[in-house]
Coordinates of C-alpha atoms and ligand atoms in Angstrom, one line a residue:
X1 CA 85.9 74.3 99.8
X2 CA 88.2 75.2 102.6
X3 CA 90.2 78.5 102.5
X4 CA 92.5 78.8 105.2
X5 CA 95.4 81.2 104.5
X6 CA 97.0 80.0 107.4
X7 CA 97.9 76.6 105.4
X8 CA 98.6 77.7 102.7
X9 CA 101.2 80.5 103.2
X10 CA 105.0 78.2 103.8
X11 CA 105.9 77.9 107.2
X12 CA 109.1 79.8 106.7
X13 CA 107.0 83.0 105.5
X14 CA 104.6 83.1 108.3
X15 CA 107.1 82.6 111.3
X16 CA 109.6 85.0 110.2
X17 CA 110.3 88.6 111.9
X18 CA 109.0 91.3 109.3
X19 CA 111.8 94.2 108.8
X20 CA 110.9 97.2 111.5
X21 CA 111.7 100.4 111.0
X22 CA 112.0 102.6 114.0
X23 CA 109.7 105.1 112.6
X24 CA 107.4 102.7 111.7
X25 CA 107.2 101.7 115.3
X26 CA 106.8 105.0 116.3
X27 CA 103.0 106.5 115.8
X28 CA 103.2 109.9 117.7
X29 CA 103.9 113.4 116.2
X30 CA 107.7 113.7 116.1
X31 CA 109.9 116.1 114.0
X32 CA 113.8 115.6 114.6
X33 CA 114.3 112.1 113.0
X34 CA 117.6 110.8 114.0
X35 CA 116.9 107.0 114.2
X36 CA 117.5 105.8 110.4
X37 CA 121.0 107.4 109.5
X38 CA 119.3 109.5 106.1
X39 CA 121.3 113.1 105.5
X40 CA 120.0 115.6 107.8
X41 CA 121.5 118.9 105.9
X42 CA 119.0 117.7 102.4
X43 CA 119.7 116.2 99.4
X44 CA 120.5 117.7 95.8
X45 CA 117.4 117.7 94.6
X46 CA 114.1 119.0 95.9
X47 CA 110.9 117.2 96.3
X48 CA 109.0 116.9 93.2
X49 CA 105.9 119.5 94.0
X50 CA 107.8 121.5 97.0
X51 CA 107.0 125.0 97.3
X52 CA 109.8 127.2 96.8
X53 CA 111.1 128.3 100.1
X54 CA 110.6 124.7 101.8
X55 CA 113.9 123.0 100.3
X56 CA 115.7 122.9 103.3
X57 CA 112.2 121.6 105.3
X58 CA 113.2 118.3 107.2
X59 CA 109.7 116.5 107.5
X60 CA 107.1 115.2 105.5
X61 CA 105.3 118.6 104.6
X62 CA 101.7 119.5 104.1
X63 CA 100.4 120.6 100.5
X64 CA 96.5 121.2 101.1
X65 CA 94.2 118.0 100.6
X66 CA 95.7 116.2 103.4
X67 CA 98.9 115.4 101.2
X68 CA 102.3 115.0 102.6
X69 CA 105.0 115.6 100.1
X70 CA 108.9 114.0 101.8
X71 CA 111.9 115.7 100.5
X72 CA 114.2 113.1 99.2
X73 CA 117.0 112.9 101.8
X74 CA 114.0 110.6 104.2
X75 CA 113.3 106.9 103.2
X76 CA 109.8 106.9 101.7
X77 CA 106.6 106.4 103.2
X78 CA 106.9 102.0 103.9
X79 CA 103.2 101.4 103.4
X80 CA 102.5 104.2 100.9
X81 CA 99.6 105.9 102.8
X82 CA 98.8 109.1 101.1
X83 CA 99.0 106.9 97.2
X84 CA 96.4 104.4 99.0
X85 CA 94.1 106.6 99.9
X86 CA 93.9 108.0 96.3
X87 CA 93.6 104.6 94.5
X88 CA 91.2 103.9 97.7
X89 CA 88.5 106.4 96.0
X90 CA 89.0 106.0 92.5
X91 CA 89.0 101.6 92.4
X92 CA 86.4 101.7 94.9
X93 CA 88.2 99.9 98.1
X94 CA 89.9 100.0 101.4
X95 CA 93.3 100.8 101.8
X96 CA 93.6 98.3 103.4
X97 CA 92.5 95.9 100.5
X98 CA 95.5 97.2 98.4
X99 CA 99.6 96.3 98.0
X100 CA 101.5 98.4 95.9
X101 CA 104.8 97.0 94.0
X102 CA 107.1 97.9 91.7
X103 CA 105.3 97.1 88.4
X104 CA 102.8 94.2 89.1
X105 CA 105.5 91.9 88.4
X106 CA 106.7 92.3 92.0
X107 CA 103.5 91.4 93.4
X108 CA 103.8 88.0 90.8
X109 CA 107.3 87.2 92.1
X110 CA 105.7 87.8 95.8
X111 CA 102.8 85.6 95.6
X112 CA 105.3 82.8 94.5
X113 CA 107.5 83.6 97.7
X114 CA 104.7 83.3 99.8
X115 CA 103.0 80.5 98.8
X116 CA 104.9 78.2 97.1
X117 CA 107.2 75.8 98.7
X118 CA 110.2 75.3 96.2
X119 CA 110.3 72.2 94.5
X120 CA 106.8 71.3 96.6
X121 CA 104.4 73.0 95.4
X122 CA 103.1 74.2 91.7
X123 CA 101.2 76.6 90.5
X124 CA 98.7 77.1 87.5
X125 CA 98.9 78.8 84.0
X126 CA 97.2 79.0 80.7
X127 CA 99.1 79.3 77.4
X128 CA 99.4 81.5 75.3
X129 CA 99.8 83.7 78.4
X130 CA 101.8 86.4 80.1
X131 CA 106.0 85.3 80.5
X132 CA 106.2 86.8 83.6
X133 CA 104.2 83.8 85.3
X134 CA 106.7 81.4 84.1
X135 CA 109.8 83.8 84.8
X136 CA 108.9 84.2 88.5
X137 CA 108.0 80.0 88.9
X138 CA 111.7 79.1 87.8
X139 CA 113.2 82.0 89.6
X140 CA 111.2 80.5 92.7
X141 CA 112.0 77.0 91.8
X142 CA 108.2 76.1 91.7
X143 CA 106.6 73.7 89.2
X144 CA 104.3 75.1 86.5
X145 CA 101.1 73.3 85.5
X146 CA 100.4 74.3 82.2
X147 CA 97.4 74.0 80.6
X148 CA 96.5 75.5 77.2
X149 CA 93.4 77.4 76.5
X150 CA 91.4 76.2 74.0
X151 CA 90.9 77.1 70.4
X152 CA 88.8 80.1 71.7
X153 CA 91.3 80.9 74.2
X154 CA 89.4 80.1 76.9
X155 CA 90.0 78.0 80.0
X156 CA 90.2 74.6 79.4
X157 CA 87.6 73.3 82.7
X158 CA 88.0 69.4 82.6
X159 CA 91.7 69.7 82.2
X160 CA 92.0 72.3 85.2
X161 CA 90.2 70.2 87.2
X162 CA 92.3 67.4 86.6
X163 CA 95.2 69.5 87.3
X164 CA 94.5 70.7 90.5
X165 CA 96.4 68.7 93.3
X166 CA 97.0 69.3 97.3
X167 CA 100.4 71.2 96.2
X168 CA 98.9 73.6 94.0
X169 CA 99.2 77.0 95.5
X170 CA 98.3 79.9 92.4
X171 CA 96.7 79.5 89.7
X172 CA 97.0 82.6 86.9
X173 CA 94.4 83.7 85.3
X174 CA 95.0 86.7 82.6
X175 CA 91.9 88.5 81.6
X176 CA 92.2 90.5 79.0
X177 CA 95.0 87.6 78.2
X178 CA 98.2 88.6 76.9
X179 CA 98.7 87.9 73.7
X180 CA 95.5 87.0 72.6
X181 CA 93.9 89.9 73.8
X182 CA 90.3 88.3 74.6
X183 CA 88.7 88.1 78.3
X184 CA 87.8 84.7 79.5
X185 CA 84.6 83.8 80.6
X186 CA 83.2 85.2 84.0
X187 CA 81.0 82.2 84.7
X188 CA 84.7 80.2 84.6
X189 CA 86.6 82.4 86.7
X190 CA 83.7 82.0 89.7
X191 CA 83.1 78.2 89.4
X192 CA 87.4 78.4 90.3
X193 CA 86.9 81.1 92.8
X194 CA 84.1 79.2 94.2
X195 CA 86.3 75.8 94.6
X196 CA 89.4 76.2 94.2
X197 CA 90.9 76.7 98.2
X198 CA 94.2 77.8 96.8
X199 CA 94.4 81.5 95.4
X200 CA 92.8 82.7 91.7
X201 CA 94.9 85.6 91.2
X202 CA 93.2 87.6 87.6
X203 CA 95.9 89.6 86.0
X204 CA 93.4 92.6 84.8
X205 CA 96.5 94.8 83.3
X206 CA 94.8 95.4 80.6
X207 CA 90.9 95.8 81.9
X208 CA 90.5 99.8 81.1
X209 CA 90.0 98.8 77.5
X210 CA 87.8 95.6 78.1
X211 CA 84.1 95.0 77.4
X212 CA 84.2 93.1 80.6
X213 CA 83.8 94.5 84.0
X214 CA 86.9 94.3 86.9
X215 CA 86.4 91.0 89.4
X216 CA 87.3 94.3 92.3
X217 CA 83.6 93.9 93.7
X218 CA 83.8 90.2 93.7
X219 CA 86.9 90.9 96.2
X220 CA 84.1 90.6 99.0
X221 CA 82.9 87.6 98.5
X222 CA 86.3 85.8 98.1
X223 CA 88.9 85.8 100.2
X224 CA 91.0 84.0 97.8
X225 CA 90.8 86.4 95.1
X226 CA 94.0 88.4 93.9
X227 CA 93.5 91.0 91.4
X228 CA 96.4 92.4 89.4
X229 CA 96.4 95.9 87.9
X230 CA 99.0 97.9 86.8
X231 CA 100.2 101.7 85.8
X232 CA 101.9 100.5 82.9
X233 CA 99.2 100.6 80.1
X234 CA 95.9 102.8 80.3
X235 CA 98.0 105.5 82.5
X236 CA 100.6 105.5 79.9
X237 CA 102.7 105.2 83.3
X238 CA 105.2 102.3 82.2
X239 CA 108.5 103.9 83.5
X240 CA 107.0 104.7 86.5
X241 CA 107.4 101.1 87.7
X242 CA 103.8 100.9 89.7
X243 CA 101.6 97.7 90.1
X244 CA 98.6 96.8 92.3
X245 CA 97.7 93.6 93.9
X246 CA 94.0 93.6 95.1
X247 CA 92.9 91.4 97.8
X248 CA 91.7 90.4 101.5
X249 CA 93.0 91.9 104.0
X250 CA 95.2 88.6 105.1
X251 CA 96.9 88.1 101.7
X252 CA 97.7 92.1 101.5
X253 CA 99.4 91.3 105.2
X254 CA 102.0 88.9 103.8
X255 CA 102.6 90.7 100.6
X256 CA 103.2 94.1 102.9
X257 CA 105.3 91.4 105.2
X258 CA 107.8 90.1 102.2
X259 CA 108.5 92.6 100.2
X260 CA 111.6 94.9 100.4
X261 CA 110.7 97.8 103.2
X262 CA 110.5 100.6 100.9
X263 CA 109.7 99.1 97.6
X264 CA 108.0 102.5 96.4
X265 CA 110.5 105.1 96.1
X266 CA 109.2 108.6 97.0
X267 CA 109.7 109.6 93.2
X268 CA 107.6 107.6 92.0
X269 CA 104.8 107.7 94.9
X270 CA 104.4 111.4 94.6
X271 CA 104.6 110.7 90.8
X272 CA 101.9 108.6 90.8
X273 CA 99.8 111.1 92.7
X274 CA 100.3 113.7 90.8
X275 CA 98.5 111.3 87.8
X276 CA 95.8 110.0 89.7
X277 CA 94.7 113.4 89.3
X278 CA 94.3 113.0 85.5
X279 CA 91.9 110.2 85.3
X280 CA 89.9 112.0 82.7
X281 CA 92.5 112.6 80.3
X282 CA 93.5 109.3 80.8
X283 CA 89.3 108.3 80.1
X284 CA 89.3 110.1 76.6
X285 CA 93.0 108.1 75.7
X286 CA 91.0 104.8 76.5
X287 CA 87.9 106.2 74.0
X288 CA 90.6 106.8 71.5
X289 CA 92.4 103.0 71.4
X290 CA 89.3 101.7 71.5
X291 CA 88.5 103.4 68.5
X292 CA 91.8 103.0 67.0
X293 CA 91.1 99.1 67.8
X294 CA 87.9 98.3 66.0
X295 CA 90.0 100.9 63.3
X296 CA 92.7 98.9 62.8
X297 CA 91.1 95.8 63.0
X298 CA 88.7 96.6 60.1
X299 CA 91.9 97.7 58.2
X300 CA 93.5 95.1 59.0
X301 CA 91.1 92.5 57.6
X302 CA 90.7 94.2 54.5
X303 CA 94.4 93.2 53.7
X304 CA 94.6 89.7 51.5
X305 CA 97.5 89.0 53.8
X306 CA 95.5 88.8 57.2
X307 CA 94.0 85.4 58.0
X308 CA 92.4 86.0 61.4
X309 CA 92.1 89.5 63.1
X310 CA 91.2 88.2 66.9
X311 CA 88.4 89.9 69.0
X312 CA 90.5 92.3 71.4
X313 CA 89.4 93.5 74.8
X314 CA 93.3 95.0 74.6
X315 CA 95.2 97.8 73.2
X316 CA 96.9 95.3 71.2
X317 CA 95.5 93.2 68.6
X318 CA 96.2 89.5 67.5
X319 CA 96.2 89.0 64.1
X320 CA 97.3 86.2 61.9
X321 CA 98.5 86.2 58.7
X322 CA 100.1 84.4 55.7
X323 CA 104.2 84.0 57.1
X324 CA 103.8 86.3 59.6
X325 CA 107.8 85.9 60.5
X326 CA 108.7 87.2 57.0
X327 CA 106.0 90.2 57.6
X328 CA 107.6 90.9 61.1
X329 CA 111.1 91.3 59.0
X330 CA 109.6 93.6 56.9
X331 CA 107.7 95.4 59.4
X332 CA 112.1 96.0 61.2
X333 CA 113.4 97.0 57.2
X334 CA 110.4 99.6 57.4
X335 CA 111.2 100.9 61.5
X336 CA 108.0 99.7 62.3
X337 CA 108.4 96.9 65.5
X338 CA 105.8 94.7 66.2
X339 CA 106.0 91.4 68.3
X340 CA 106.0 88.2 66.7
X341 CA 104.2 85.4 68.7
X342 CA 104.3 83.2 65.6
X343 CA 106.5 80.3 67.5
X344 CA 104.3 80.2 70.6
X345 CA 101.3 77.7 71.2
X346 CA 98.0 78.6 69.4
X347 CA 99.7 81.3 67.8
X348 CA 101.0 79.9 64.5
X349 CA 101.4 82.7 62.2
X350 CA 100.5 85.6 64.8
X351 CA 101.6 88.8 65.2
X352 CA 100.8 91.0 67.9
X353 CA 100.3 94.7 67.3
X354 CA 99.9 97.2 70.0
X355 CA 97.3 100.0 69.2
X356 CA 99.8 102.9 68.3
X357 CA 98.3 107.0 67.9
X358 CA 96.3 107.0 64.8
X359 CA 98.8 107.9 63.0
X360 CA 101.0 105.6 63.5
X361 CA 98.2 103.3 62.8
X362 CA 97.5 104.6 59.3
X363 CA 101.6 103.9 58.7
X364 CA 101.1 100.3 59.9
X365 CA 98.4 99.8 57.4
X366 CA 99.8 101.6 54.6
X367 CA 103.3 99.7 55.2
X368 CA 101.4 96.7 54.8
X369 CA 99.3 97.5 51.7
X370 CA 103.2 97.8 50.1
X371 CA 104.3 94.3 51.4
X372 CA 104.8 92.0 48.0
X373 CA 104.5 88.0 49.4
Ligands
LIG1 C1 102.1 94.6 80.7 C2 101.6 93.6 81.7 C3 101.7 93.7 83.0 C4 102.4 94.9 83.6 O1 103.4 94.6 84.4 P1 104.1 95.9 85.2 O2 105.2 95.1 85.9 O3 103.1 96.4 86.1 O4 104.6 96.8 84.1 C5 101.2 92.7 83.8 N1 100.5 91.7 83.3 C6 100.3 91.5 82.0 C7 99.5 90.4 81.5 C8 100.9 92.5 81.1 O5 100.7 92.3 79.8

């Protein structure tokens, strides 16, 4: 196999100018900032963790831990430094090895931008999966490949194999897979990273409640390895809007290169911080959907209605049942919304039901146990 990111990135991307800032030119210690036309007096509202006293304070200013806090009348921070760092120490990486977007579905829409020539080139994606994959393609204008899992969910080899031709740019790979909530097979994954001289990119959005380890230390070994994670589910962060791509230095270059100059507003960066530093409360909520999972799932079987409960390395369980569509009416009558997947492929008669508090979970169950066919 023959990774060369040079080839593979469309010409377009890789000969254009990259938006410069003036201050992001400028490296030295300054502190009158007159080169971007921002408010000079302040803005209305402070910075989120400002000491009181500092609100008229004109630069970035310094909180203790080597943290720099911008009041809100500056553009943020481009690259996202101080966030980095943070995420540096607790996923186990460089910096540099990191892009931040807003949600992971930027980075998705990027990787399409950047590698796939419209109309050219195609990309890869397994069904039942993710919409986001398919959304991006057409707003790009690039072919999809798609090619169902099989009756285990898992990745179809022979037919990937087949699939693969000199256009094909990304191939998608989500594990935990949304919306049948298993993780496909390691051994897969590395025969693709191993041949495939396009890039694997592994959604892991929903790996904090997975049996199976993150592909992060594989990141070495591959430089055509994109990792996807994401704010939005373990960190109970959804309307935060904060995604992470993982990945070699060269692919985090063009992602940093295409995407809008300050995609990050300083909201939600020093938001973001601010719940890094609650990783263990965020630990113990993982314990507890886990629990509530295997929970649920018992309950769930027990009912005469359910046909299949599906293994879940999620907070969200697949389950099919006996006209599922008619259950998911009930389940609106009773305030209780669920998602029905019943018209996708593989999923005939499937709901899919995130892993609410434990009470809420009791109520789903009961509710049920009331249902007449
Ligand atoms: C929820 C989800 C995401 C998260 O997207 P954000 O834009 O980060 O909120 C990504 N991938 C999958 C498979 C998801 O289910």
């Amino acid at each position: 196999m023959e990774f060369n990111i040079e080839t593979l990135v469309r010409e377009n991307i890789r000969l254009m100018a990259p938006y410069s800032s003036a201050r992001h030119e400028f490296a030295g210690e300054a502190s009158i900032f007159l080169d971007a036309n921002e408010n000079s007096i302040g803005s209305p509202i402070p910075p989120l963790r400002l000491e009181r006293g500092l609100e008229l304070a004109h630069r970035s200013i310094s909180v203790g831990g080597g943290e720099a806090l911008r009041p809100l009348n500056r553009y943020p921070d481009p690259l996202q430094t101080t966030l980095k760092q943070k995420l540096s120490e607790i996923k186990g990486l460089p910096p540099q090895n990191i892009f931040l977007g807003n949600g992971s579905d930027e980075a998705i829409d990027l990787l399409f931008r950047i590698f796939c020539e419209p109309k050219h080139d195609t990309a890869i994606i397994f069904p039942p999966t993710y919409g986001m994959y398919e959304v991006c393609a057409a707003m790009n204008d690039v072919r999809l490949k798609k090619i169902p899992l099989t009756e285990e969910y898992q990745l179809n080899m022979d037919a990937i194999e087949e699939a693969i031709d000199p256009h094909t740019k990304l191939i998608f790979i989500c594990s935990p897979n949304n919306p049948t909530g298993n993780s496909i097979r390691r051994g897969d994954i590395e025969i693709l990273l191993n041949n495939f001289d396009g890039l694997i990119v592994i959604d892991e959005a929903y790996i904090n409640y997975a049996r199976q380890r993150t592909f992060i230390p594989e990141l070495s070994t591959y430089p055509n390895l994109v990792i996807l994670q994401t704010l939005s589910k373990a960190w109970g962060l959804a309307g935060l809007r904060l995604g992470m791509a993982f990945a070699a230095g060269p692919v985090i270059n063009y992602l940093n290169k295409v995407k809008y100059p300050y995609n990050i507003n300083t909201a939600t960066q020093q938001l973001a911080l601010e719940a890094l530093d609650n990783i263990n409360t965020v630990n113990e909520w993982i314990i507890t959907t886990v629990e509530q999972r295997e929970w649920l799932t018992e309950q769930l079987l027990a009912l005469p209605l359910t046909k299949i409960v599906y293994p879940s390395d999620a907070n969200f369980v697949l389950v099919k049942m006996a006209g599922a569509k008619k259950i998911y009416d009930y389940l609106c009558t009773k305030g209780i919304i669920v998602r029905d997947r019943s018209r996708i492929i593989l999923c005939d008669n499937c709901l899919r039901i995130t892993i609410g508090t434990p009470e809420e979970n009791k109520l789903i169950i009961k509710t049920l146990k009331t249902y007449e066919q």
